[in-house]
Backbone as a chain_set.jsonl record, in Angstrom:
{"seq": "XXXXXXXXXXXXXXXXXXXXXXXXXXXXXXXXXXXXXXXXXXXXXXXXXXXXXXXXXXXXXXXXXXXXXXXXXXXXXXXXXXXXXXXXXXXXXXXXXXXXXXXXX", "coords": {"N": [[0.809, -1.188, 0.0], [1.988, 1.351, 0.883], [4.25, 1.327, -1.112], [2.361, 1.454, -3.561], [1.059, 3.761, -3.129], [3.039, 5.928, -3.255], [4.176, 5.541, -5.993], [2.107, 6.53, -7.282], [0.171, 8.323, -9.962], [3.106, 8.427, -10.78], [6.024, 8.753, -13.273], [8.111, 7.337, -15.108], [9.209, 7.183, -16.723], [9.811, 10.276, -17.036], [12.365, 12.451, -15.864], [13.701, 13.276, -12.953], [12.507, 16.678, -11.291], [12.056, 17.213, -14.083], [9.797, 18.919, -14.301], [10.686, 21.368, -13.358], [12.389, 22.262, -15.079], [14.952, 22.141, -13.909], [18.271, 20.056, -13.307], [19.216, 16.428, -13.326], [21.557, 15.83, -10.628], [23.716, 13.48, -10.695], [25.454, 10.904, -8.648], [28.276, 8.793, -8.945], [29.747, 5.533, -8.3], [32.304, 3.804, -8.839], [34.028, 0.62, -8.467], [36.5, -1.641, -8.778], [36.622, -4.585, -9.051], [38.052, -6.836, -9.953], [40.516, -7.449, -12.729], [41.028, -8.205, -16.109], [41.149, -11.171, -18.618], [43.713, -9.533, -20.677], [44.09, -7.752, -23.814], [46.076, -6.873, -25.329], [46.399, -6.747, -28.669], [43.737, -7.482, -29.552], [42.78, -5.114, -28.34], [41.286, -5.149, -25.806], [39.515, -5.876, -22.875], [38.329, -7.423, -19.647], [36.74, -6.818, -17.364], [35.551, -6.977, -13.511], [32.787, -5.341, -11.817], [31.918, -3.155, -9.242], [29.473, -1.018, -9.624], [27.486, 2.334, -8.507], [25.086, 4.361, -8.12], [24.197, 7.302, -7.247], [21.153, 9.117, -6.832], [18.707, 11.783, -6.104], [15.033, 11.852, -6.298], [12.809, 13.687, -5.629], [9.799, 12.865, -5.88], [9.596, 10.543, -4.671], [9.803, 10.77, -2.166], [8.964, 10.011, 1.101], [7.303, 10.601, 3.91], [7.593, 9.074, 6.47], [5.658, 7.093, 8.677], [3.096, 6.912, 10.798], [0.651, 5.533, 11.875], [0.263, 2.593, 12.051], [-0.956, -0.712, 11.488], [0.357, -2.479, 14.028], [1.05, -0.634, 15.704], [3.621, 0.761, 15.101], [6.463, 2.774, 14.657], [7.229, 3.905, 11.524], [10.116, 4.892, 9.618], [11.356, 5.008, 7.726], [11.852, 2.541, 3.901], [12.847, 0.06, 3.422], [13.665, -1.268, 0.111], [13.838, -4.27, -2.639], [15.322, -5.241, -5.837], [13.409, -5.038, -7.628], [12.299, -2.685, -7.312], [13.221, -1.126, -8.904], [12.241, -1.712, -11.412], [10.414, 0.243, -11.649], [10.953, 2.816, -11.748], [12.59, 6.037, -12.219], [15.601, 5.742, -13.49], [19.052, 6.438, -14.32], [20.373, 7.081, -17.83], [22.989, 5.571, -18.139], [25.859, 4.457, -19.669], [28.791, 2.852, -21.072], [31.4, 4.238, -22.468], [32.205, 2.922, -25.537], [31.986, 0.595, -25.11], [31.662, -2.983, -25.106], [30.631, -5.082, -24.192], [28.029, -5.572, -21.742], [26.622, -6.365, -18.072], [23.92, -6.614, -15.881], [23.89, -8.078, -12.568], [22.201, -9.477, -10.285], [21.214, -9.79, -6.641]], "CA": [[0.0, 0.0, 0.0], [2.793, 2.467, 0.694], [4.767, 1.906, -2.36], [1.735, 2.357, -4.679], [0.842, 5.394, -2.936], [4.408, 6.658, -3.667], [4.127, 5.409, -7.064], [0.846, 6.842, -7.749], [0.713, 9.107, -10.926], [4.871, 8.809, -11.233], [6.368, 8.909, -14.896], [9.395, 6.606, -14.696], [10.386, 8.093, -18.071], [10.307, 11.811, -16.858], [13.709, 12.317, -14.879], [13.464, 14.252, -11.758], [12.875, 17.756, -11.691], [12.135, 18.109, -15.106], [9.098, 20.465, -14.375], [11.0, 22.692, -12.52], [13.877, 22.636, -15.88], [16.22, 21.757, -13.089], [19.597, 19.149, -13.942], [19.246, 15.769, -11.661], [22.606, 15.498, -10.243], [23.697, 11.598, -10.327], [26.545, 10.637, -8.086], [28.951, 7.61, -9.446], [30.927, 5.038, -7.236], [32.789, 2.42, -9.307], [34.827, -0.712, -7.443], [36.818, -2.603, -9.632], [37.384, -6.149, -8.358], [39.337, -7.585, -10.957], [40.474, -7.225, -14.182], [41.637, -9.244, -17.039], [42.51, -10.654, -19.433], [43.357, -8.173, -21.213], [45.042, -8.369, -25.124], [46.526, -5.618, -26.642], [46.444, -7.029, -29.736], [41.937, -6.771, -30.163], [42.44, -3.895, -27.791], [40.053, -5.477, -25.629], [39.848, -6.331, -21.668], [37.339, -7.609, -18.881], [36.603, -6.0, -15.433], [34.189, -6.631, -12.845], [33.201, -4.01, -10.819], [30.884, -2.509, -8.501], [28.947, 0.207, -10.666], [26.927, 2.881, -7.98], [24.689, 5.342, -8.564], [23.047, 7.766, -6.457], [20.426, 10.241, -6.887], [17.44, 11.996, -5.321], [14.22, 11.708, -7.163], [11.367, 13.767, -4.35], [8.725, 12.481, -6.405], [9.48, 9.434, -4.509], [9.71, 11.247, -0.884], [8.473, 9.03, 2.401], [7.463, 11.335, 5.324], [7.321, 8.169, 7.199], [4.697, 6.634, 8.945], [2.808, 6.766, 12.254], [-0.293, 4.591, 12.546], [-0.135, 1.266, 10.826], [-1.68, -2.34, 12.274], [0.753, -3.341, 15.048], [1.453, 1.092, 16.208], [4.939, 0.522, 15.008], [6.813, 4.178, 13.574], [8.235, 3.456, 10.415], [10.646, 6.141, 9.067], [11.65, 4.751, 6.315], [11.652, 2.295, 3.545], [13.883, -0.963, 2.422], [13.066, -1.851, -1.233], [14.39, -4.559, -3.4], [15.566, -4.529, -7.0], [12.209, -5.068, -8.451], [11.627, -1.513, -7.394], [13.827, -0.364, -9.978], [11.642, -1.264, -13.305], [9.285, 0.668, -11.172], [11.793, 3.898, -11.061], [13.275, 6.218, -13.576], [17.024, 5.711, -13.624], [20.288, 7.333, -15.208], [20.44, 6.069, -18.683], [24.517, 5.606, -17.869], [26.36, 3.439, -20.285], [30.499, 3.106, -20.906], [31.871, 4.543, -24.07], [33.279, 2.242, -26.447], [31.806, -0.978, -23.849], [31.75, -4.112, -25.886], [29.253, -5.849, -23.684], [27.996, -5.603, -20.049], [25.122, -7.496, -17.148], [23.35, -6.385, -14.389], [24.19, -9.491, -11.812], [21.801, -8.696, -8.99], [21.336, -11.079, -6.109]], "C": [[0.859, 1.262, 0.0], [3.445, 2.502, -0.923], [3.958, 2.057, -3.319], [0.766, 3.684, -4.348], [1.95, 6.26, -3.526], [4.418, 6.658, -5.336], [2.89, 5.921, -8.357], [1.132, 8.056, -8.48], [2.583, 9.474, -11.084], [4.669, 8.329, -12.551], [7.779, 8.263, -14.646], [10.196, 7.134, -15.698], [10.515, 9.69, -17.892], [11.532, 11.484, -15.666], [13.123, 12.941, -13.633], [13.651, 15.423, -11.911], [12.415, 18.472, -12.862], [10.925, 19.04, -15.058], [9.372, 21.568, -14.596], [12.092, 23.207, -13.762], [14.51, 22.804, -15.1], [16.843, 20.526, -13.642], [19.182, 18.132, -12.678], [20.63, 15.327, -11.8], [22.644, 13.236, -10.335], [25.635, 11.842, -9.932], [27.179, 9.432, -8.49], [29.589, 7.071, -8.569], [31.04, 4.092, -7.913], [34.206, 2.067, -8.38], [35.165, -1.16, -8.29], [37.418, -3.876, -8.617], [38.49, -6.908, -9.289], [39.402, -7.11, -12.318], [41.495, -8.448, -15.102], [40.42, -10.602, -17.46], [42.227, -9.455, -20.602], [44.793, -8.602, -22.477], [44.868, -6.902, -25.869], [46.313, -6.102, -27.873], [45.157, -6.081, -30.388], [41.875, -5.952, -29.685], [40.777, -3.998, -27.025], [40.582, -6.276, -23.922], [38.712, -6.601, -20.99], [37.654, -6.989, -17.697], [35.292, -6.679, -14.743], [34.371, -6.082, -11.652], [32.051, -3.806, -10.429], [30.487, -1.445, -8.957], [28.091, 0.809, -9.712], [26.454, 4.18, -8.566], [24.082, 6.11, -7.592], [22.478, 9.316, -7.137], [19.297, 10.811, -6.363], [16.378, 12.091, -6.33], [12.429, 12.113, -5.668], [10.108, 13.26, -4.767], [8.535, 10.465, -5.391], [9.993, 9.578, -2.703], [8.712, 10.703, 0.152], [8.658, 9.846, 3.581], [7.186, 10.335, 6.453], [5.577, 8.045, 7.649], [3.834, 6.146, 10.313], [1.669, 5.761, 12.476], [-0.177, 3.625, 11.782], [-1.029, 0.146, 12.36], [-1.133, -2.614, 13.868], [1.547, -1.841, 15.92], [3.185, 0.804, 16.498], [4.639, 2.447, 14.089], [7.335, 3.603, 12.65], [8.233, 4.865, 9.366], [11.691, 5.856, 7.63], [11.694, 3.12, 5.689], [13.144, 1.211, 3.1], [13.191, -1.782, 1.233], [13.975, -3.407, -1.814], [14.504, -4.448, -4.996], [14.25, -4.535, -7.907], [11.646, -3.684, -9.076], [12.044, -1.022, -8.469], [13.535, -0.203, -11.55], [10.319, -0.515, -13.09], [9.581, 2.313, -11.603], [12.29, 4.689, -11.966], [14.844, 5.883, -12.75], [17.936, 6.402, -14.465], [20.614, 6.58, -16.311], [22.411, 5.959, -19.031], [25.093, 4.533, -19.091], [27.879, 4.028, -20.313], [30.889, 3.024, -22.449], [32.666, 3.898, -24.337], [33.007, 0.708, -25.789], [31.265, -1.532, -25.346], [30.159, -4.729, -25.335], [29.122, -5.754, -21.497], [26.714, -6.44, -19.03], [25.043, -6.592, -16.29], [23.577, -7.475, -13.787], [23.846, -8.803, -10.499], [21.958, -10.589, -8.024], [19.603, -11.036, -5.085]], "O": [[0.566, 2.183, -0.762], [3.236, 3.393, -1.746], [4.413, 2.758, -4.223], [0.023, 4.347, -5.072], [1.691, 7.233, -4.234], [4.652, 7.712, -5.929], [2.792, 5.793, -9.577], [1.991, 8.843, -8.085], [3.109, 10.536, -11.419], [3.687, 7.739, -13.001], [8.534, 8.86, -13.879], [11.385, 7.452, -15.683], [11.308, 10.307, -18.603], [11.574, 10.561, -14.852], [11.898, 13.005, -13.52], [14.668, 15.761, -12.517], [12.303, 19.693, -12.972], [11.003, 20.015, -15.806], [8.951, 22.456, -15.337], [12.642, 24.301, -13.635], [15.036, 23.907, -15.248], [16.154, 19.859, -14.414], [18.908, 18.491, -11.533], [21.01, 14.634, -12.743], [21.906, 12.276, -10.115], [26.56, 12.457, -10.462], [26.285, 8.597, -8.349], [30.175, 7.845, -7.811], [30.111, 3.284, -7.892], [35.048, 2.791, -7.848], [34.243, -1.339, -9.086], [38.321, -3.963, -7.785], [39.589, -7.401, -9.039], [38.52, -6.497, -12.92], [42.366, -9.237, -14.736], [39.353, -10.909, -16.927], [41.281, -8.851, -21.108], [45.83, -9.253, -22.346], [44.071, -6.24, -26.534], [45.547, -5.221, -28.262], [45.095, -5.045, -31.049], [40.919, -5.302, -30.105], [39.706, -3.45, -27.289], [41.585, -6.967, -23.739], [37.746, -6.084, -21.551], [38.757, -6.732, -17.214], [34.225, -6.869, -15.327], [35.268, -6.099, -10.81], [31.088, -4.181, -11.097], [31.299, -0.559, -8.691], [27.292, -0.11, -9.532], [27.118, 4.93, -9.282], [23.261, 5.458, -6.946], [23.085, 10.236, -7.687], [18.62, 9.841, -6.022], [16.816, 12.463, -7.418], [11.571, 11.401, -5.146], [9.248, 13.226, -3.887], [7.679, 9.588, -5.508], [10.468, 8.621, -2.092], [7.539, 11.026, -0.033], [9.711, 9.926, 4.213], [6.533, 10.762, 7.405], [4.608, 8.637, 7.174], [3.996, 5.013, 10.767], [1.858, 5.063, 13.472], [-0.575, 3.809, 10.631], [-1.417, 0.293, 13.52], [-1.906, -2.895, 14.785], [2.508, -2.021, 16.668], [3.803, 0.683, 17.555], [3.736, 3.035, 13.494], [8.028, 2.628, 12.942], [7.388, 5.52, 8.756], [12.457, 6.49, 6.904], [11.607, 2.249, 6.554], [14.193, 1.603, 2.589], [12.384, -2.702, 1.362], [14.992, -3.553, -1.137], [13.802, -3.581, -5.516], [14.278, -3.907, -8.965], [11.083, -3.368, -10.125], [11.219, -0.394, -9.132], [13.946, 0.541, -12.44], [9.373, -0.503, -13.878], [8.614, 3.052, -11.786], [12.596, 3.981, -12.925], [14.993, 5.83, -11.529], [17.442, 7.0, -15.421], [21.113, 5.474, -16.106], [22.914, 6.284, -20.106], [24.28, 3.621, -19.247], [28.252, 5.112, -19.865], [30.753, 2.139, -23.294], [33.773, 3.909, -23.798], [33.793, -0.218, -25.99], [30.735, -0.948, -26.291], [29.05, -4.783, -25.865], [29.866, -5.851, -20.521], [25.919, -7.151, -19.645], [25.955, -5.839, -15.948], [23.474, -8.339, -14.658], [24.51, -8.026, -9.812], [22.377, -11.709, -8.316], [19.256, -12.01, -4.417]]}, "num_chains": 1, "name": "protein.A"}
């Protein structure tokens, strides 16, 4: 019930902001765990890495929650990745990338 209140009239394809013609900031955090192999020759290498994104999106703002069933507070919200074909996102990709996965868990 909360998240399709939250979700109620959202536009997953409008970004954040764009009413207002405001920019939505997106924050990056890449981890590389490994790399290789890697061949000069094809000019061509593997990585895997921890790819992060953050951004704020108020359209999706949780002033928490005071009365539910069992008069618990709940001040905020743990989703899993499902939420995310729910969500707009940063259409991010890596220039010149060959091929890449999402590998959730």
């Amino acid at each position: 019930m909360i998240l399709e209140d939250l979700l109620k009239n959202y536009d997953k394809t409008e970004r954040p902001a764009f009413r207002k013609g405001e920019a939505t900031p997106v924050k990056v955090n890449l981890l590389i765990r490994s790399m290789g192999p890697i061949s000069e020759a094809n000019m061509f290498y593997s990585m895997d890495c921890y790819f992060r994104q953050y951004w704020r999106d108020d359209r999706l703002s949780f002033r928490g929650l005071q009365k539910n069933a069992n008069h618990l507070q709940i001040n905020q919200l743990s989703l899993n990745v499902k939420m995310l074909e729910k969500i707009w996102k940063p259409d991010t990709y890596f220039h010149n990338g060959l091929d890449s996965y999402l590998h959730t868990i």
